[in-house]
């Protein structure tokens, strides 16, 4: 397939950098770093433009923290000026590459997302008898830098764009992960190959989709699986033939080894669709779906914490509205009326005087 060129001038154009600043600051206007950047906006954007065009741009220091949601995840937050660069790069690079992705890749793409993926799976579950759900072990922490850069070189021909991707990949913090050995490795190979892309970067979301794009086409075109979808590292295949699904599972394992990835040994499930399957936060059957139990429990705890903060005068009701509205919007995609009634019926927002 023809490589993409003519991108660099558009990435470093003033209008694109200004648009990237507006995108990066969205929802973060109360952050001090955002305010400081905006107070001297023209000079900041000019400096970024010159650094990019002269090849002097380097990333700043990441802020590392851990989120505990079902399992601990290390998040790497880039400095604000770097996030402006991420948006500027993605504004130009992502659209032409996104067109090369399969239709049923649903993470972090326009007009896709969790709910469309769940809808798609549920429609397929009415047609096929069995579902195979598999998960890549430690996906973000396992992406191999050398392989990723080779993949980028196969689709992009602008040297400056490739150089910027190399800077973002090489200068990001490497997540801690025990070494994995693959066929042909010697004792030191896993230690010599740098890997991992940081959860939290806009570019990481794109690269996570991009890294497995070849696998998507392999499953659709070589394995001839008609009912297949992916959300980042969650893969679901459906068919009426269990032996075929297990054969596909073996072929996927072999393909992933070429990317120096492994499937999670405890997150492989082949089940009749009538028994229900956990799909992106929902328990889904052919004709109904429910929120996963842990989702409701987590939000109930969060809501009680909000009520305590309001009672103590630490928050306003307006501080909670976006979070509550977001969860209700997510819950409404499942059969959750009774759950919502129970959660909100137990909580009172009363200011203690």
Short mmCIF file of C-alpha atoms in Angstrom, two decimals:
data_model
loop_
_atom_site.label_atom_id
_atom_site.label_comp_id
_atom_site.label_asym_id
_atom_site.label_seq_id
_atom_site.Cartn_x
_atom_site.Cartn_y
_atom_site.Cartn_z
CA UNK A 1 0.00 0.00 0.00
CA UNK A 2 1.25 3.48 -0.90
CA UNK A 3 2.98 5.40 1.89
CA UNK A 4 1.54 8.72 3.08
CA UNK A 5 3.50 11.93 2.55
CA UNK A 6 3.09 15.70 2.54
CA UNK A 7 2.18 15.83 6.25
CA UNK A 8 4.89 17.90 7.94
CA UNK A 9 3.94 21.36 6.68
CA UNK A 10 0.34 20.81 7.80
CA UNK A 11 1.42 19.58 11.25
CA UNK A 12 3.59 22.64 11.95
CA UNK A 13 1.23 25.18 10.37
CA UNK A 14 0.16 28.00 12.70
CA UNK A 15 -3.56 27.26 12.27
CA UNK A 16 -3.03 23.62 13.22
CA UNK A 17 -0.98 24.52 16.31
CA UNK A 18 -3.65 27.01 17.39
CA UNK A 19 -6.36 24.36 16.90
CA UNK A 20 -4.23 21.88 18.86
CA UNK A 21 -3.97 24.36 21.75
CA UNK A 22 -7.75 24.74 21.87
CA UNK A 23 -8.16 20.95 21.84
CA UNK A 24 -5.53 20.38 24.54
CA UNK A 25 -7.07 22.94 26.91
CA UNK A 26 -10.64 21.63 26.54
CA UNK A 27 -12.00 20.73 29.97
CA UNK A 28 -8.79 21.85 31.68
CA UNK A 29 -9.14 25.63 31.86
CA UNK A 30 -8.69 25.57 35.64
CA UNK A 31 -5.20 23.99 35.40
CA UNK A 32 -2.32 26.40 36.20
CA UNK A 33 -0.14 25.11 33.35
CA UNK A 34 -2.96 25.71 30.87
CA UNK A 35 -3.41 29.25 32.16
CA UNK A 36 0.29 30.05 31.95
CA UNK A 37 0.49 28.77 28.37
CA UNK A 38 -2.56 30.81 27.36
CA UNK A 39 -1.27 34.04 28.93
CA UNK A 40 1.66 34.01 26.51
CA UNK A 41 -0.06 32.09 23.73
CA UNK A 42 1.52 33.58 20.61
CA UNK A 43 5.06 33.23 21.93
CA UNK A 44 4.44 29.68 23.20
CA UNK A 45 3.03 28.54 19.86
CA UNK A 46 5.79 30.32 17.94
CA UNK A 47 8.45 28.61 20.09
CA UNK A 48 6.83 25.21 19.53
CA UNK A 49 6.61 25.83 15.80
CA UNK A 50 10.28 26.78 15.58
CA UNK A 51 11.42 23.84 17.71
CA UNK A 52 9.47 21.42 15.54
CA UNK A 53 10.70 22.89 12.26
CA UNK A 54 14.34 22.99 13.33
CA UNK A 55 14.30 19.53 14.91
CA UNK A 56 15.09 20.96 18.37
CA UNK A 57 11.81 19.87 20.00
CA UNK A 58 12.12 17.52 22.97
CA UNK A 59 9.47 16.36 25.41
CA UNK A 60 9.20 17.57 29.00
CA UNK A 61 9.04 15.55 32.18
CA UNK A 62 6.00 13.32 32.63
CA UNK A 63 3.96 13.26 35.82
CA UNK A 64 3.41 9.67 36.92
CA UNK A 65 0.52 8.51 39.11
CA UNK A 66 -1.56 5.39 39.62
CA UNK A 67 -5.29 4.99 39.09
CA UNK A 68 -7.05 2.20 40.96
CA UNK A 69 -10.06 1.07 38.94
CA UNK A 70 -10.58 -2.69 38.97
CA UNK A 71 -6.77 -2.92 38.83
CA UNK A 72 -3.92 -0.43 39.32
CA UNK A 73 -2.82 1.39 36.17
CA UNK A 74 0.19 3.69 35.95
CA UNK A 75 -0.77 6.89 34.13
CA UNK A 76 1.84 9.14 32.53
CA UNK A 77 0.64 12.74 32.15
CA UNK A 78 2.68 14.78 29.66
CA UNK A 79 3.30 18.51 30.21
CA UNK A 80 0.69 20.77 28.61
CA UNK A 81 2.93 22.03 25.78
CA UNK A 82 3.63 18.40 24.81
CA UNK A 83 -0.08 17.67 24.72
CA UNK A 84 -0.43 20.54 22.23
CA UNK A 85 2.13 18.77 20.03
CA UNK A 86 0.25 15.47 20.40
CA UNK A 87 -2.96 17.08 19.12
CA UNK A 88 -1.15 18.86 16.29
CA UNK A 89 0.38 15.55 15.15
CA UNK A 90 -2.84 13.57 15.41
CA UNK A 91 -4.94 16.21 13.63
CA UNK A 92 -2.95 15.55 10.46
CA UNK A 93 -1.63 11.98 10.73
CA UNK A 94 -4.59 10.13 12.18
CA UNK A 95 -7.28 10.72 9.47
CA UNK A 96 -5.42 9.14 6.51
CA UNK A 97 -4.19 6.20 8.62
CA UNK A 98 -7.56 5.69 10.28
CA UNK A 99 -9.01 4.97 6.85
CA UNK A 100 -6.75 1.90 6.73
CA UNK A 101 -8.24 0.46 9.94
CA UNK A 102 -11.00 -2.14 9.77
CA UNK A 103 -14.57 -0.97 10.38
CA UNK A 104 -14.89 -2.95 13.61
CA UNK A 105 -12.02 -1.39 15.55
CA UNK A 106 -13.86 0.75 18.09
CA UNK A 107 -11.46 2.44 20.53
CA UNK A 108 -10.78 6.20 20.36
CA UNK A 109 -12.15 6.66 16.84
CA UNK A 110 -14.73 9.06 15.48
CA UNK A 111 -18.27 7.62 15.49
CA UNK A 112 -17.11 4.44 17.28
CA UNK A 113 -16.68 3.84 21.03
CA UNK A 114 -17.82 1.41 23.72
CA UNK A 115 -21.56 1.54 23.09
CA UNK A 116 -21.31 0.96 19.34
CA UNK A 117 -18.97 -1.97 19.98
CA UNK A 118 -21.45 -3.50 22.44
CA UNK A 119 -24.32 -2.95 19.98
CA UNK A 120 -22.31 -4.66 17.25
CA UNK A 121 -21.49 -7.65 19.45
CA UNK A 122 -25.12 -8.02 20.54
CA UNK A 123 -26.36 -8.06 16.92
CA UNK A 124 -23.81 -10.74 16.07
CA UNK A 125 -24.77 -12.77 19.16
CA UNK A 126 -28.26 -13.18 17.68
CA UNK A 127 -26.73 -14.73 14.58
CA UNK A 128 -23.82 -16.85 15.84
CA UNK A 129 -23.71 -19.56 18.50
CA UNK A 130 -20.33 -19.04 20.19
CA UNK A 131 -18.08 -16.14 21.16
CA UNK A 132 -14.33 -16.19 21.79
CA UNK A 133 -13.08 -13.30 23.92
CA UNK A 134 -9.32 -12.80 24.31
CA UNK A 135 -7.13 -10.11 25.84
CA UNK A 136 -3.51 -9.14 25.21
CA UNK A 137 -1.47 -9.34 28.42
CA UNK A 138 -0.11 -5.99 29.61
CA UNK A 139 -0.70 -4.46 26.21
CA UNK A 140 0.44 -0.83 26.60
CA UNK A 141 3.49 -1.89 28.61
CA UNK A 142 4.45 -4.52 26.02
CA UNK A 143 4.38 -2.60 22.72
CA UNK A 144 7.85 -3.11 21.19
CA UNK A 145 9.45 0.18 20.10
CA UNK A 146 11.49 -1.27 17.25
CA UNK A 147 8.50 -3.05 15.70
CA UNK A 148 6.28 0.01 16.18
CA UNK A 149 8.78 2.29 14.40
CA UNK A 150 9.09 -0.20 11.54
CA UNK A 151 5.31 -0.22 11.17
CA UNK A 152 5.24 3.58 11.05
CA UNK A 153 7.95 3.63 8.38
CA UNK A 154 5.85 1.31 6.22
CA UNK A 155 2.95 3.79 6.07
CA UNK A 156 4.59 7.26 6.45
CA UNK A 157 7.32 8.62 4.20
CA UNK A 158 7.84 12.09 5.77
CA UNK A 159 11.17 11.83 7.61
CA UNK A 160 10.31 14.75 9.91
CA UNK A 161 7.04 13.08 10.97
CA UNK A 162 8.86 9.81 11.64
CA UNK A 163 11.50 11.70 13.65
CA UNK A 164 8.78 13.30 15.80
CA UNK A 165 7.16 9.91 16.44
CA UNK A 166 10.57 8.55 17.45
CA UNK A 167 11.02 11.39 19.96
CA UNK A 168 7.57 10.78 21.47
CA UNK A 169 8.17 7.02 21.66
CA UNK A 170 11.77 7.14 22.91
CA UNK A 171 11.33 9.91 25.47
CA UNK A 172 8.19 8.52 27.10
CA UNK A 173 8.54 6.72 30.45
CA UNK A 174 8.89 2.96 30.05
CA UNK A 175 6.37 1.08 32.23
CA UNK A 176 7.89 -1.49 34.58
CA UNK A 177 7.26 -5.03 33.36
CA UNK A 178 9.11 -8.31 33.76
CA UNK A 179 10.95 -9.47 30.59
CA UNK A 180 9.27 -11.81 28.13
CA UNK A 181 11.23 -14.23 25.92
CA UNK A 182 10.23 -15.20 22.40
CA UNK A 183 11.60 -17.62 19.81
CA UNK A 184 15.11 -16.66 18.72
CA UNK A 185 15.86 -14.52 21.80
CA UNK A 186 19.09 -14.85 23.69
CA UNK A 187 19.45 -14.08 27.39
CA UNK A 188 19.79 -10.32 26.90
CA UNK A 189 17.31 -9.70 24.06
CA UNK A 190 14.34 -8.65 26.23
CA UNK A 191 16.58 -6.26 28.16
CA UNK A 192 17.95 -4.65 24.98
CA UNK A 193 14.55 -4.05 23.35
CA UNK A 194 12.75 -1.04 24.81
CA UNK A 195 8.99 -1.37 25.03
CA UNK A 196 5.88 0.31 26.39
CA UNK A 197 3.77 3.33 25.48
CA UNK A 198 2.32 5.47 28.29
CA UNK A 199 -1.35 5.23 29.15
CA UNK A 200 -2.62 8.80 29.08
CA UNK A 201 -1.09 10.15 25.87
CA UNK A 202 -3.35 10.98 22.95
CA UNK A 203 -0.67 9.54 20.68
CA UNK A 204 -0.64 6.29 22.70
CA UNK A 205 -4.35 5.76 22.00
CA UNK A 206 -3.68 6.05 18.28
CA UNK A 207 -0.54 3.90 18.38
CA UNK A 208 -2.39 1.20 20.36
CA UNK A 209 -4.91 0.95 17.50
CA UNK A 210 -2.18 1.15 14.88
CA UNK A 211 0.09 -1.55 16.38
CA UNK A 212 -2.61 -4.25 16.06
CA UNK A 213 -4.03 -3.09 12.74
CA UNK A 214 -2.12 -5.83 10.92
CA UNK A 215 -3.65 -8.42 13.24
CA UNK A 216 -7.13 -7.05 12.47
CA UNK A 217 -6.60 -7.52 8.74
CA UNK A 218 -5.07 -10.96 9.33
CA UNK A 219 -8.19 -12.08 11.21
CA UNK A 220 -10.59 -10.64 8.66
CA UNK A 221 -8.76 -11.52 5.44
CA UNK A 222 -6.65 -14.59 6.23
CA UNK A 223 -8.74 -16.31 8.90
CA UNK A 224 -11.96 -15.19 7.18
CA UNK A 225 -13.69 -14.35 10.46
CA UNK A 226 -16.79 -12.36 9.53
CA UNK A 227 -17.79 -11.43 13.08
CA UNK A 228 -14.75 -9.85 14.73
CA UNK A 229 -14.30 -6.66 16.72
CA UNK A 230 -11.51 -5.08 18.73
CA UNK A 231 -11.45 -2.43 21.43
CA UNK A 232 -7.76 -1.62 22.11
CA UNK A 233 -6.50 -5.04 23.32
CA UNK A 234 -9.88 -6.75 23.82
CA UNK A 235 -10.67 -9.05 20.89
CA UNK A 236 -13.98 -10.83 20.29
CA UNK A 237 -14.62 -13.37 17.52
CA UNK A 238 -17.94 -15.13 16.88
CA UNK A 239 -18.79 -18.25 14.89
CA UNK A 240 -21.03 -21.31 14.97
CA UNK A 241 -18.08 -23.72 15.04
CA UNK A 242 -16.12 -24.14 18.30
CA UNK A 243 -13.17 -25.97 16.69
CA UNK A 244 -12.81 -23.09 14.20
CA UNK A 245 -12.68 -20.57 17.03
CA UNK A 246 -9.97 -22.57 18.83
CA UNK A 247 -8.01 -22.81 15.57
CA UNK A 248 -8.28 -19.02 15.18
CA UNK A 249 -7.13 -18.61 18.77
CA UNK A 250 -3.95 -20.59 17.99
CA UNK A 251 -3.31 -18.58 14.81
CA UNK A 252 -3.74 -15.30 16.72
CA UNK A 253 -1.26 -16.44 19.39
CA UNK A 254 1.30 -17.18 16.68
CA UNK A 255 0.73 -13.83 14.96
CA UNK A 256 1.08 -11.92 18.25
CA UNK A 257 4.41 -13.58 18.97
CA UNK A 258 5.71 -11.81 15.86
CA UNK A 259 4.73 -8.55 17.59
CA UNK A 260 6.34 -9.77 20.84
CA UNK A 261 2.95 -9.91 22.54
CA UNK A 262 1.21 -12.63 24.54
CA UNK A 263 -2.43 -13.35 25.25
CA UNK A 264 -3.54 -13.15 28.87
CA UNK A 265 -3.80 -16.78 30.04
CA UNK A 266 -6.73 -16.11 32.41
CA UNK A 267 -8.72 -13.87 30.08
CA UNK A 268 -9.57 -16.29 27.30
CA UNK A 269 -13.22 -17.33 27.22
CA UNK A 270 -15.06 -19.39 24.63
CA UNK A 271 -18.72 -19.52 25.56
CA UNK A 272 -22.18 -19.97 24.03
CA UNK A 273 -23.64 -16.52 23.43
CA UNK A 274 -26.80 -17.57 25.28
CA UNK A 275 -24.78 -17.75 28.52
CA UNK A 276 -23.88 -14.05 28.33
CA UNK A 277 -20.46 -12.46 27.88
CA UNK A 278 -18.68 -9.57 29.61
CA UNK A 279 -18.24 -6.95 26.90
CA UNK A 280 -16.66 -3.58 27.78
CA UNK A 281 -18.41 -3.09 31.11
CA UNK A 282 -21.67 -4.86 30.28
CA UNK A 283 -22.92 -8.41 30.64
CA UNK A 284 -24.47 -9.07 27.21
CA UNK A 285 -26.96 -11.70 26.05
CA UNK A 286 -28.56 -11.80 22.59
CA UNK A 287 -31.65 -9.86 23.72
CA UNK A 288 -30.65 -8.05 26.90
CA UNK A 289 -27.67 -6.50 28.64
CA UNK A 290 -26.81 -5.38 32.16
CA UNK A 291 -24.05 -3.31 33.68
CA UNK A 292 -21.32 -5.36 35.28
CA UNK A 293 -21.85 -5.60 39.04
CA UNK A 294 -18.51 -3.99 39.88
CA UNK A 295 -19.42 -0.94 37.80
CA UNK A 296 -22.49 -0.22 39.92
CA UNK A 297 -20.61 -0.83 43.18
CA UNK A 298 -17.80 1.55 42.17
CA UNK A 299 -20.19 4.32 41.20
CA UNK A 300 -22.23 3.89 44.39
CA UNK A 301 -19.06 4.36 46.47
CA UNK A 302 -18.09 7.38 44.38
CA UNK A 303 -21.56 8.90 44.79
CA UNK A 304 -21.45 8.48 48.56
CA UNK A 305 -18.06 10.23 48.57
CA UNK A 306 -19.55 13.08 46.56
CA UNK A 307 -22.38 13.42 49.08
CA UNK A 308 -19.91 13.56 51.98
CA UNK A 309 -17.84 16.21 50.21
CA UNK A 310 -20.97 18.28 49.56
CA UNK A 311 -22.13 17.92 53.16
CA UNK A 312 -18.75 19.16 54.40
CA UNK A 313 -18.83 22.15 52.07
CA UNK A 314 -15.83 21.03 49.98
CA UNK A 315 -17.78 20.81 46.71
CA UNK A 316 -20.73 22.37 44.92
CA UNK A 317 -23.50 20.40 43.24
CA UNK A 318 -22.24 21.68 39.88
CA UNK A 319 -18.92 19.91 40.52
CA UNK A 320 -20.63 16.52 40.39
CA UNK A 321 -23.03 16.98 37.48
CA UNK A 322 -20.69 15.99 34.60
CA UNK A 323 -19.55 12.81 36.37
CA UNK A 324 -23.08 11.79 37.36
CA UNK A 325 -24.49 12.56 33.89
CA UNK A 326 -21.69 10.54 32.26
CA UNK A 327 -22.39 7.47 34.40
CA UNK A 328 -26.16 7.69 33.85
CA UNK A 329 -25.57 7.94 30.10
CA UNK A 330 -23.39 4.81 30.27
CA UNK A 331 -25.84 2.92 32.50
CA UNK A 332 -28.82 3.68 30.26
CA UNK A 333 -27.29 1.51 27.54
CA UNK A 334 -28.07 -1.49 29.75
CA UNK A 335 -31.12 -2.75 31.64
CA UNK A 336 -30.29 -0.62 34.66
CA UNK A 337 -33.45 1.14 35.83
CA UNK A 338 -33.64 -0.80 39.10
CA UNK A 339 -29.91 -0.35 39.71
CA UNK A 340 -30.09 3.42 39.18
CA UNK A 341 -33.13 3.65 41.42
CA UNK A 342 -31.32 1.76 44.20
CA UNK A 343 -28.10 3.77 43.95
CA UNK A 344 -29.67 7.23 43.85
CA UNK A 345 -32.41 6.32 46.32
CA UNK A 346 -29.81 5.66 49.04
CA UNK A 347 -27.90 8.95 48.73
CA UNK A 348 -28.87 12.45 49.89
CA UNK A 349 -27.00 15.63 49.08
CA UNK A 350 -27.56 17.76 52.18
CA UNK A 351 -25.33 20.62 53.26
CA UNK A 352 -24.42 20.44 56.94
CA UNK A 353 -24.75 23.91 58.52
#
